[in-house]
Coordinates of N, CA and C in Angstrom, one line a residue:
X1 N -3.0 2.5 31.1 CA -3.7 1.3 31.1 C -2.8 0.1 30.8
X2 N -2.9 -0.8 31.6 CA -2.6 -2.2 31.0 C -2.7 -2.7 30.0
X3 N -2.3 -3.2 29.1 CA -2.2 -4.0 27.8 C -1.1 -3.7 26.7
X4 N -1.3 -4.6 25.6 CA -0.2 -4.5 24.3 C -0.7 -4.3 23.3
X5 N 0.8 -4.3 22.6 CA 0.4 -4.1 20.8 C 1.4 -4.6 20.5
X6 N 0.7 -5.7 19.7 CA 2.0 -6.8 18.6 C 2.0 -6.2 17.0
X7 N 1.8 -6.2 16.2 CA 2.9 -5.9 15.1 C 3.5 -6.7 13.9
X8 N 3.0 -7.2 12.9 CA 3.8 -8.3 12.4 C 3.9 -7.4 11.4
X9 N 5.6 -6.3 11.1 CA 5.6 -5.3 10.0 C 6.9 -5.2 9.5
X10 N 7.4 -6.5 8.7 CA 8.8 -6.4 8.0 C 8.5 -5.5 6.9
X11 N 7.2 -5.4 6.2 CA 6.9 -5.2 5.3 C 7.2 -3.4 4.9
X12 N 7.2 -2.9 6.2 CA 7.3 -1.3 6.6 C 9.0 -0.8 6.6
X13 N 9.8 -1.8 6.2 CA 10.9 -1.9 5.8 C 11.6 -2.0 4.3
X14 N 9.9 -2.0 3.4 CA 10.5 -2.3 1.9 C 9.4 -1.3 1.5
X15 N 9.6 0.3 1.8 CA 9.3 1.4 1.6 C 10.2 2.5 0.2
X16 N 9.4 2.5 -0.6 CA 9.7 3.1 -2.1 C 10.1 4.5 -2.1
X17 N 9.6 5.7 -1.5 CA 9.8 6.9 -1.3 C 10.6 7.7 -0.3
X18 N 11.6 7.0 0.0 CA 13.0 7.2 0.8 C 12.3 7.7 2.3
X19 N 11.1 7.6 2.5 CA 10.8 7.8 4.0 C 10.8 6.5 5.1
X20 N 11.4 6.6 6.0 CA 12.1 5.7 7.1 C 10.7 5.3 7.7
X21 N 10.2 4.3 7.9 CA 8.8 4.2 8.8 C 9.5 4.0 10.4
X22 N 8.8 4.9 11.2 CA 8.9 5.1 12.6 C 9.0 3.6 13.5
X23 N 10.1 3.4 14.1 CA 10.0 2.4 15.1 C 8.8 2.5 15.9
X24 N 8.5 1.1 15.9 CA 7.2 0.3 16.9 C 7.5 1.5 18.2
X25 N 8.5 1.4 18.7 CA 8.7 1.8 19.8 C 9.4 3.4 19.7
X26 N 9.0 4.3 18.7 CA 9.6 5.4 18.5 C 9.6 6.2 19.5
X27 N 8.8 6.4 20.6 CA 7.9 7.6 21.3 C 8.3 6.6 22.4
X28 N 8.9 6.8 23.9 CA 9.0 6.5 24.5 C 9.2 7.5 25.8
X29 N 8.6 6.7 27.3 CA 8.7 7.9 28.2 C 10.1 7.3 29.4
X30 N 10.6 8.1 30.0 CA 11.8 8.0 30.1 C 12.2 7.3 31.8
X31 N 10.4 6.6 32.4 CA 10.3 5.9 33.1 C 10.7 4.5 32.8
X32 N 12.0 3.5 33.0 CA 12.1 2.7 32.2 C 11.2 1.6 32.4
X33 N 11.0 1.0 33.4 CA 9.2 0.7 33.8 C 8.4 0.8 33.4
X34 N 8.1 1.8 32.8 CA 6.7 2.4 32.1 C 7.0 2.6 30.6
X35 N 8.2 2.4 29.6 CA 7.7 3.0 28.3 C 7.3 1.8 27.5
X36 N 6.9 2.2 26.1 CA 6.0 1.4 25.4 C 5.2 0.3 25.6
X37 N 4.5 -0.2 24.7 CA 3.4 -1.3 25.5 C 3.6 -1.9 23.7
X38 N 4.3 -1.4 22.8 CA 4.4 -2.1 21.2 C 5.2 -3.2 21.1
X39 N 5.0 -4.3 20.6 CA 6.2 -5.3 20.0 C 5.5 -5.2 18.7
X40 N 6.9 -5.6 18.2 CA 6.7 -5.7 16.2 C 7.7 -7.1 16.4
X41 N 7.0 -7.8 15.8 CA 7.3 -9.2 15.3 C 8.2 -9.0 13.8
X42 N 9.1 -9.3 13.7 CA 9.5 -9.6 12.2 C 10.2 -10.9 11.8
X43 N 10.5 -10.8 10.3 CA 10.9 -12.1 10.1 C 11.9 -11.1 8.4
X44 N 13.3 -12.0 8.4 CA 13.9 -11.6 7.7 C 13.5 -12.4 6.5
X45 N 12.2 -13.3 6.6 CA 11.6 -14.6 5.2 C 11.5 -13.2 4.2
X46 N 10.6 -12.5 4.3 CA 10.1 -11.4 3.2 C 11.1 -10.1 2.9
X47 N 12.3 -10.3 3.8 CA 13.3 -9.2 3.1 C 14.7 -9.8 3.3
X48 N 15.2 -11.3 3.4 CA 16.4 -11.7 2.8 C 15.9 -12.8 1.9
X49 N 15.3 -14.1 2.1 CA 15.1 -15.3 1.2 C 13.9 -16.0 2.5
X50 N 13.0 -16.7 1.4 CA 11.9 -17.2 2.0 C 12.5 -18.7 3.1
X51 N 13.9 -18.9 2.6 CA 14.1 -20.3 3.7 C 15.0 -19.7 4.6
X52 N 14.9 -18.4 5.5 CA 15.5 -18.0 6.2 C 14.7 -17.7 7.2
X53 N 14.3 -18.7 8.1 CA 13.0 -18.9 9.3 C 13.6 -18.0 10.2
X54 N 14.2 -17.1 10.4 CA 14.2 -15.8 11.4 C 14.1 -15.0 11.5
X55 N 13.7 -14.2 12.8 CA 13.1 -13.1 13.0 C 13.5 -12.1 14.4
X56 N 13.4 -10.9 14.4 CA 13.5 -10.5 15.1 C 12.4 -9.6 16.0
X57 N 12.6 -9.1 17.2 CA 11.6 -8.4 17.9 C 11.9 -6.9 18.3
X58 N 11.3 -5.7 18.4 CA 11.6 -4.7 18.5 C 10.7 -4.0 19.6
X59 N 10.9 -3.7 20.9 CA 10.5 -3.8 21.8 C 10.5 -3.0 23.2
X60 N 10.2 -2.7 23.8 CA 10.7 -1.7 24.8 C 11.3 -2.4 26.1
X61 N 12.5 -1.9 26.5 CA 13.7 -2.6 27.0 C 13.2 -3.5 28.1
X62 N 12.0 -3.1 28.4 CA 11.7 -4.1 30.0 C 10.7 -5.5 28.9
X63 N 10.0 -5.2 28.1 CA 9.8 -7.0 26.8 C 10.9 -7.5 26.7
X64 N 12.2 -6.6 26.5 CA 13.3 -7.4 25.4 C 13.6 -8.0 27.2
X65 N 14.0 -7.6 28.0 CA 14.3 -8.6 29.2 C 13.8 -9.6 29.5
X66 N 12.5 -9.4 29.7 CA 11.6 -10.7 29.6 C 11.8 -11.7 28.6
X67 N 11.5 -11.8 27.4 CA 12.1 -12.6 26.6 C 13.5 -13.1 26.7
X68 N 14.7 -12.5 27.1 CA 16.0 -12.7 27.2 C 16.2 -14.0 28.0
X69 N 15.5 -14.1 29.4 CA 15.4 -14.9 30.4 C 14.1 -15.9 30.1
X70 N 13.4 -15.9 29.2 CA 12.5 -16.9 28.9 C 13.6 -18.0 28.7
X71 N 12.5 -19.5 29.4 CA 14.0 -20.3 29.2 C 13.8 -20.7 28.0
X72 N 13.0 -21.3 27.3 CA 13.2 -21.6 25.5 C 14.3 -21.0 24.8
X73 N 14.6 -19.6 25.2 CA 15.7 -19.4 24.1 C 16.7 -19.3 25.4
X74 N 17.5 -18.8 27.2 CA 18.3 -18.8 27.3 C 18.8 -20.4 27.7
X75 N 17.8 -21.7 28.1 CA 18.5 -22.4 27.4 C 19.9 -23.2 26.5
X76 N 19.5 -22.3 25.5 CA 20.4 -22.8 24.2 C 20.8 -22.4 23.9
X77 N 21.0 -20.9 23.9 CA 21.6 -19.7 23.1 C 21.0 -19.2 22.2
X78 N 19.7 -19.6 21.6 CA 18.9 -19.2 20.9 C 18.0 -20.6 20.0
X79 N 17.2 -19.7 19.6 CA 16.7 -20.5 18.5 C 16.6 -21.5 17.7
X80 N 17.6 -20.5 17.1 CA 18.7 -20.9 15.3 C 19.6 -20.4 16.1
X81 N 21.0 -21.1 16.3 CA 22.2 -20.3 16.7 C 22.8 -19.9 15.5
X82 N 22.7 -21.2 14.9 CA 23.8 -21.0 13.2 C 22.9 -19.9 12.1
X83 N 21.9 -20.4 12.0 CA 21.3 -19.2 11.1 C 21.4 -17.6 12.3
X84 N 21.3 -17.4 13.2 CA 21.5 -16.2 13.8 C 22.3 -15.3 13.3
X85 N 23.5 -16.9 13.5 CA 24.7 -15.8 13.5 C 25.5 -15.8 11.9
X86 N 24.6 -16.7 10.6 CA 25.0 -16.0 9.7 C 24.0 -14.8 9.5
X87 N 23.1 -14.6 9.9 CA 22.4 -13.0 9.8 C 23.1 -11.8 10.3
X88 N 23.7 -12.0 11.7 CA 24.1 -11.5 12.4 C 25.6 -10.6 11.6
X89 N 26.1 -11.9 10.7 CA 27.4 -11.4 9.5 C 27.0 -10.6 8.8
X90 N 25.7 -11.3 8.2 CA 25.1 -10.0 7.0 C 24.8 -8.4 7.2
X91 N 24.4 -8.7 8.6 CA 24.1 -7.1 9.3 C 25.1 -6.4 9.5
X92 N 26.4 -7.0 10.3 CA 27.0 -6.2 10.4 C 28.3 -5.5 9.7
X93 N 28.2 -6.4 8.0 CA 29.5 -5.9 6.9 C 27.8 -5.6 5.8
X94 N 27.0 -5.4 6.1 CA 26.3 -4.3 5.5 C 25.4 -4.9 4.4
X95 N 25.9 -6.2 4.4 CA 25.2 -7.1 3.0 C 23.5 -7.0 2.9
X96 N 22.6 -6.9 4.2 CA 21.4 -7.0 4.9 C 20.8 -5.5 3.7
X97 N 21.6 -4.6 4.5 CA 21.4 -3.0 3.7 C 21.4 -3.0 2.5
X98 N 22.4 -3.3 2.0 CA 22.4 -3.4 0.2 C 21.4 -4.3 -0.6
X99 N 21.5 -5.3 0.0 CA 20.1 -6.1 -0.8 C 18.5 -6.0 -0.5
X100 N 18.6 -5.2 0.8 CA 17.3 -4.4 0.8 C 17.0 -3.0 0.3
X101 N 18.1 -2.6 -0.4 CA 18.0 -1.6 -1.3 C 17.6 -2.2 -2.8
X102 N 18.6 -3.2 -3.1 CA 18.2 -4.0 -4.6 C 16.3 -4.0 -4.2
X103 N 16.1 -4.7 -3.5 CA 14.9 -5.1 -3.2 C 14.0 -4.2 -3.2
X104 N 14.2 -2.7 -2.4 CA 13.4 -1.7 -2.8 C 13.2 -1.4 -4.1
X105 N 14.2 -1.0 -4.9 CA 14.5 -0.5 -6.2 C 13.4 -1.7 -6.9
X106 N 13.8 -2.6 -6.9 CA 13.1 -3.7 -7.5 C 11.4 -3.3 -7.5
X107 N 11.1 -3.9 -6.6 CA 9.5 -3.5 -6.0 C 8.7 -2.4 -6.4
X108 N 9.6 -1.3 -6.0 CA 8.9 -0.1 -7.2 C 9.0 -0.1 -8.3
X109 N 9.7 -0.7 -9.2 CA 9.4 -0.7 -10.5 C 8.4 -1.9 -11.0
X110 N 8.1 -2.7 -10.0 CA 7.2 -3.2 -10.4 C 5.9 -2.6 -9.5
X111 N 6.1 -1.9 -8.8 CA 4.4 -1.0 -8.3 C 4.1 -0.4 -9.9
X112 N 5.0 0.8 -10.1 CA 4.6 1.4 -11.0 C 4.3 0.7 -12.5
X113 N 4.5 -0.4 -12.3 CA 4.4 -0.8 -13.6 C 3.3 -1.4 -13.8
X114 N 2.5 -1.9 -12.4 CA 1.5 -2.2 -12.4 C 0.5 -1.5 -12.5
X115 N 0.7 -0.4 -11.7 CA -0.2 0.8 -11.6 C -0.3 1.3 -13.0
X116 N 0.4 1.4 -13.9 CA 0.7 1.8 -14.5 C -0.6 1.4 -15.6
X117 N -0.4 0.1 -15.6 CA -1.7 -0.8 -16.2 C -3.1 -0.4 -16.1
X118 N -2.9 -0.2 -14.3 CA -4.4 -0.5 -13.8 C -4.7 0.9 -14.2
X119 N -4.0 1.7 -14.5 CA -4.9 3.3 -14.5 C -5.4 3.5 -15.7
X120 N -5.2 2.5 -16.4 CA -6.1 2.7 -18.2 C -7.2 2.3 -18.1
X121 N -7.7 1.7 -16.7 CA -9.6 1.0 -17.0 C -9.8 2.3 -15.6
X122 N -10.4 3.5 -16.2 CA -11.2 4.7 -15.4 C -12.1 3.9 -14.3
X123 N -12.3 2.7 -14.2 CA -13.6 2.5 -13.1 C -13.1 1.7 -11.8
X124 N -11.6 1.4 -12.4 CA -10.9 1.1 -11.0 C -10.1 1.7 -10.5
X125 N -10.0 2.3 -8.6 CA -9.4 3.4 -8.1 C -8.2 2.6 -8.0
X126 N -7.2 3.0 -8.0 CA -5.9 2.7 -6.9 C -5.6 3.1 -5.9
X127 N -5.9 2.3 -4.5 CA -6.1 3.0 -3.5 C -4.7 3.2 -2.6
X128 N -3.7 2.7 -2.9 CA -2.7 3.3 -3.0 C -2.0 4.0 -3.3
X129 N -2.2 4.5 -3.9 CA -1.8 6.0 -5.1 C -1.9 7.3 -3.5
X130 N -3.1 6.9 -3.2 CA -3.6 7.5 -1.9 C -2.9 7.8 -0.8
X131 N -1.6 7.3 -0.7 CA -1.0 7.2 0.8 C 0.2 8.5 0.6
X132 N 0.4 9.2 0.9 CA 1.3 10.3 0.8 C 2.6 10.4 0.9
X133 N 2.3 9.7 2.6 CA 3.3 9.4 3.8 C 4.6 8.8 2.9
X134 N 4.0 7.2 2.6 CA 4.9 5.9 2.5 C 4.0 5.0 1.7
X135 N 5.1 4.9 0.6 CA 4.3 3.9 -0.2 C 5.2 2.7 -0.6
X136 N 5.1 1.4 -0.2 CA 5.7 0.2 -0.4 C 5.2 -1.1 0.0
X137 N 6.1 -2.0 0.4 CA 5.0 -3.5 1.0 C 5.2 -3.9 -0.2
X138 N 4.2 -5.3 -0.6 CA 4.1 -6.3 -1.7 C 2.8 -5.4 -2.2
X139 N 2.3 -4.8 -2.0 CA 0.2 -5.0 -2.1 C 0.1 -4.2 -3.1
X140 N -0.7 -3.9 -4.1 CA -1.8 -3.0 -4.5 C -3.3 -3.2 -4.1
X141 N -3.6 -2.2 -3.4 CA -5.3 -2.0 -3.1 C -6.1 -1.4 -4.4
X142 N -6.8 -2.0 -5.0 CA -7.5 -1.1 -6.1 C -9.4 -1.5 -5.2
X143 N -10.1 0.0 -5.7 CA -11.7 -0.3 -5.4 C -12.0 -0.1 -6.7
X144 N -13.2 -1.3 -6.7 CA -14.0 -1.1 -7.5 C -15.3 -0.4 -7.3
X145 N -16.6 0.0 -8.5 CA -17.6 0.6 -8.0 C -17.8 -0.4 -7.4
X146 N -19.1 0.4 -6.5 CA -19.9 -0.1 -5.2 C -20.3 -1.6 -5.6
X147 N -21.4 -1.3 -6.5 CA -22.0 -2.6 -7.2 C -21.0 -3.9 -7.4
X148 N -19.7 -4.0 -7.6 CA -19.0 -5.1 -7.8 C -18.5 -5.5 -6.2
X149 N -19.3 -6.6 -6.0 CA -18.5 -7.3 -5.5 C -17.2 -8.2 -5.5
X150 N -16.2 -8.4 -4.4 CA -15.1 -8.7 -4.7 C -15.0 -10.3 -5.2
X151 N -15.5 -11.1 -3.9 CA -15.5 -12.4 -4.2 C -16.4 -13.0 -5.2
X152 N -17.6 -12.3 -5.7 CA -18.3 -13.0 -6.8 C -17.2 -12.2 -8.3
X153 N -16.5 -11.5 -8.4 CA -15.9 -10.8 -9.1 C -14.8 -12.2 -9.4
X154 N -14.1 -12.4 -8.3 CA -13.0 -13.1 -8.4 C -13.6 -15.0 -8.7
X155 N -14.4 -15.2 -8.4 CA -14.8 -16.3 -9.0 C -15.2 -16.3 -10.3
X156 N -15.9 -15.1 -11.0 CA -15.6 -15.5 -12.1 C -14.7 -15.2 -13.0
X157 N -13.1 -14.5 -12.5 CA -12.2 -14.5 -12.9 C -11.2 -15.2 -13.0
X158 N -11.7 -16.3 -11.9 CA -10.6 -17.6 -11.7 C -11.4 -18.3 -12.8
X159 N -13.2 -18.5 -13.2 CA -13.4 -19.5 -14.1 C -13.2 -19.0 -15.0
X160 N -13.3 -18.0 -15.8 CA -13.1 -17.5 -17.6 C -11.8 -17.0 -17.7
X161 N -10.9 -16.7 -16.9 CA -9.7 -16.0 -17.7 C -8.1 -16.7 -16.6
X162 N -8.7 -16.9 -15.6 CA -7.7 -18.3 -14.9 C -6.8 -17.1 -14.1
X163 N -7.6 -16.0 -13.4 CA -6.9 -14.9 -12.8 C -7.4 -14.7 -11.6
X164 N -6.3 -14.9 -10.2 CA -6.4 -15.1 -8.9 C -5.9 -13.4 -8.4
X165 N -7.0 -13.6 -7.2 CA -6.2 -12.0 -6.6 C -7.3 -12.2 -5.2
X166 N -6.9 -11.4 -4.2 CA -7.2 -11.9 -3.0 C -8.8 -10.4 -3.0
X167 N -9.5 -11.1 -3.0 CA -10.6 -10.3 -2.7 C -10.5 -9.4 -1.1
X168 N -11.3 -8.2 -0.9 CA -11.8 -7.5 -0.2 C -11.9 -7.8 1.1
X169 N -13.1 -8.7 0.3 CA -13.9 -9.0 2.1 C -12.9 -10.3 2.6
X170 N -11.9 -11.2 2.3 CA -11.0 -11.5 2.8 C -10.4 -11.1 3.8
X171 N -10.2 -9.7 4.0 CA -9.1 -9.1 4.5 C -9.8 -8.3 5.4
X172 N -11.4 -8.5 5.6 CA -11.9 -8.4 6.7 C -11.5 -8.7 8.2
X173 N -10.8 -8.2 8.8 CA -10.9 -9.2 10.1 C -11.9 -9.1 11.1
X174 N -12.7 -8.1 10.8 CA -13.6 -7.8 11.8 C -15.3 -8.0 10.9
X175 N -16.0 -9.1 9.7 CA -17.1 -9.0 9.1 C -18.1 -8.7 10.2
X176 N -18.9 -7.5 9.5 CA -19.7 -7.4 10.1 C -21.3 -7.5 9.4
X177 N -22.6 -7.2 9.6 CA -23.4 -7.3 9.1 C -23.5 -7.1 7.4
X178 N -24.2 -7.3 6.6 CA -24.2 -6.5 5.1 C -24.6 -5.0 5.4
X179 N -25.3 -4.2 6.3 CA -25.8 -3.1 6.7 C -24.3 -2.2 6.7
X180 N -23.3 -2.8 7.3 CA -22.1 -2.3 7.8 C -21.6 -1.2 6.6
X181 N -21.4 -0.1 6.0 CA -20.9 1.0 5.5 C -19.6 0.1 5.7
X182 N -18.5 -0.2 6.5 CA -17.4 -0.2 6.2 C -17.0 -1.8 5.2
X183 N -17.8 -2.9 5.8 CA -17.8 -4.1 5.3 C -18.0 -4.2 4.0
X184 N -19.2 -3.7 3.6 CA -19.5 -2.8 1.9 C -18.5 -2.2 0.7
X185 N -18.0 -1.4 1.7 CA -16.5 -0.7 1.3 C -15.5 -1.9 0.7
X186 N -14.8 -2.5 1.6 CA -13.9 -3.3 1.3 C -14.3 -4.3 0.7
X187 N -15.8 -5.0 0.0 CA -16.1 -5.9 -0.2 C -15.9 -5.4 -1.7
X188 N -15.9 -4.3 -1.9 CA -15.8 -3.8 -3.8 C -14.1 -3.3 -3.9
X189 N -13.5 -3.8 -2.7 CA -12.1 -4.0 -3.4 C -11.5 -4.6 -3.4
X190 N -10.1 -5.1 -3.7 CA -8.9 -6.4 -3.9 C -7.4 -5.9 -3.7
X191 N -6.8 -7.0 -3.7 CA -5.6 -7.0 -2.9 C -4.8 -7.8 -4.3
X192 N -3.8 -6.8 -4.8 CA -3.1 -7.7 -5.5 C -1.7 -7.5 -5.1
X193 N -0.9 -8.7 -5.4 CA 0.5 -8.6 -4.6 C 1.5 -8.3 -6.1
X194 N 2.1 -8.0 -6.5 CA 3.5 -7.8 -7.4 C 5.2 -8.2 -7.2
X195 N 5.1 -8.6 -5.9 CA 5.9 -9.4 -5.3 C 6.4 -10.7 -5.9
X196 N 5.3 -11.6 -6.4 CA 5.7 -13.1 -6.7 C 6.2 -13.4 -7.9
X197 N 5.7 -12.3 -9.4 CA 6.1 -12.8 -10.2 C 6.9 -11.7 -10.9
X198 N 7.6 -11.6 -12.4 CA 8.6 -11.3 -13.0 C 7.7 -10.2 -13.3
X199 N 8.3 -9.1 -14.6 CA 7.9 -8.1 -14.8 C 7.2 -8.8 -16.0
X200 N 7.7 -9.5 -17.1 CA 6.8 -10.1 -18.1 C 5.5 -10.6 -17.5
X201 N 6.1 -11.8 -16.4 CA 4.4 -12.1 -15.5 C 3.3 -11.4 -15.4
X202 N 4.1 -9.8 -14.7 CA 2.9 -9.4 -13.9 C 2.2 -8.3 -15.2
X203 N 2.9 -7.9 -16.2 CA 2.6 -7.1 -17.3 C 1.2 -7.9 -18.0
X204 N 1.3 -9.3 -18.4 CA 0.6 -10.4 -18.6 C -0.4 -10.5 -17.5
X205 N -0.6 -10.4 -16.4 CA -1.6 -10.8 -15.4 C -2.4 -9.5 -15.2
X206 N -2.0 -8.8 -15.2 CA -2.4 -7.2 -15.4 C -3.3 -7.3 -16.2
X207 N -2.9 -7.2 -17.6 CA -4.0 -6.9 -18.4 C -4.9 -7.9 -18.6
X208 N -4.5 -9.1 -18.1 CA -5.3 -10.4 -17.8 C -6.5 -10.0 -17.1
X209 N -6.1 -9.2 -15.6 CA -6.8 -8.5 -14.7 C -7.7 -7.4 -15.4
X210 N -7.6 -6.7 -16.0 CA -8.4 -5.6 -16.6 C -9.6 -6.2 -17.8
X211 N -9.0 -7.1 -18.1 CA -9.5 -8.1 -19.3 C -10.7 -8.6 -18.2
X212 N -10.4 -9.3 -17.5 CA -11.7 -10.2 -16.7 C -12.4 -9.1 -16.4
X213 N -12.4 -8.4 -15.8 CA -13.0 -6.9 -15.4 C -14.2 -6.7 -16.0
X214 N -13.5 -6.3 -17.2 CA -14.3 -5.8 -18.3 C -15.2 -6.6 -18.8
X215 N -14.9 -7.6 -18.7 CA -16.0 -8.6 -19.2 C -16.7 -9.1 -18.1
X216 N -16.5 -9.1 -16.7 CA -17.5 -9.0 -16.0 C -18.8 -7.7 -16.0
X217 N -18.0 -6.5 -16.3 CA -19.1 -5.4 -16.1 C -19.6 -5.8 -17.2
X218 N -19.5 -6.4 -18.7 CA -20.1 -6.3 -19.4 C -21.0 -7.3 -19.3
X219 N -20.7 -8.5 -18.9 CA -22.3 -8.7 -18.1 C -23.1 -8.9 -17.5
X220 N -22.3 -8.2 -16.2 CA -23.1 -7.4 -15.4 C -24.0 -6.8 -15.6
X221 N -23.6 -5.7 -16.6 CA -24.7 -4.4 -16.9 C -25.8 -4.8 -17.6
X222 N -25.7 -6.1 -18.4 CA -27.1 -7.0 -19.2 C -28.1 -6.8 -18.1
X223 N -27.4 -7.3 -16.7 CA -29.0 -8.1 -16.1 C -29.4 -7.3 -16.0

């Protein structure tokens, strides 16, 4: 069949458990005409420095041609010539690899440190803990019971305790009715990142987080 699949997955690159995530384009058939239909968008913002506007594309050789000859970038030589091609330095004396190792190393110790927190209140899952495969990215998924909703949860955690975290049904891209079993699901869970702040920060916003929690169920369970 005709059609595509885009991709926006730097994030499949800052993986904790030494397993390599599979190229966009892993599986390929040996018609060069015919293989893959995947692009993966990336951007080196979330794994070298946020003011480094570039990115690259991973693709199967008849996309990367087409792009090549787009005139926007043959044109000019690119993009970003100068930011290119100091990336292009970083890549190839290895600097890219090493600091995305700092960066892994980093990140897991602040997963587990977080997890570490969230697993003292029994009523919220970690739904990450869950993944077997590969566990990394910025995110923690925690569910709450059914009964809690995410966004009435989070508003009154931004008013009494001054604690932000990306609700559930946010992350919906497909809402569907209240009837919906799946919309339900993700409406009693949240998205927290560990990514933005220090290890004192997130230790502090943590129990910040378990703190508002608790004091929502508590009264909650009044009415």
């Amino acid at each position: 069949t005709d059609g595509g699949l885009t991709s926006q997955r730097p994030t499949g690159m800052v993986h904790f458990n030494g397993i390599e995530p599979p190229s966009c384009n892993q599986s390929r058939v040996k018609d060069d005409n015919r293989m893959g239909c995947c692009v993966s968008v990336s951007s080196f913002t979330k794994i070298w420095a946020p003011g480094i506007r570039l990115g690259w594309i991973d693709a199967p050789p008849h996309v990367i041609r087409c792009v090549e000859r787009y005139g926007y970038i043959d044109s000019q030589g690119g993009v970003a010539p100068m930011m290119g091609r100091i990336m292009t330095h970083a890549i190839e004396h290895g600097l890219l690899d090493r600091y995305l190792d700092k960066l892994k190393a980093e990140y897991a110790g602040r997963y587990e440190l977080v997890c570490n927190i969230l697993k003292e209140e029994p009523l919220i899952s970690i739904l990450t803990e869950n993944c077997q495969k590969r566990r990394g990215g910025y995110f923690i998924w925690v569910e709450f019971p059914p009964a809690v909703d995410g966004d009435v949860f989070l508003a009154y955690s931004l008013e009494n305790f001054g604690v932000k975290f990306m609700s559930g049904g946010r992350c919906d891209p497909f809402p569907l009715s209240e009837d919906d079993p799946c919309g339900r699901s993700i409406r009693s869970c949240a998205r927290l990142c560990f990514a933005d702040l220090d290890r004192d920060e997130l230790v502090h916003g943590t129990c910040a987080f378990l703190e508002a929690f608790r004091s929502y169920i508590g009264v909650t369970s009044k009415k």
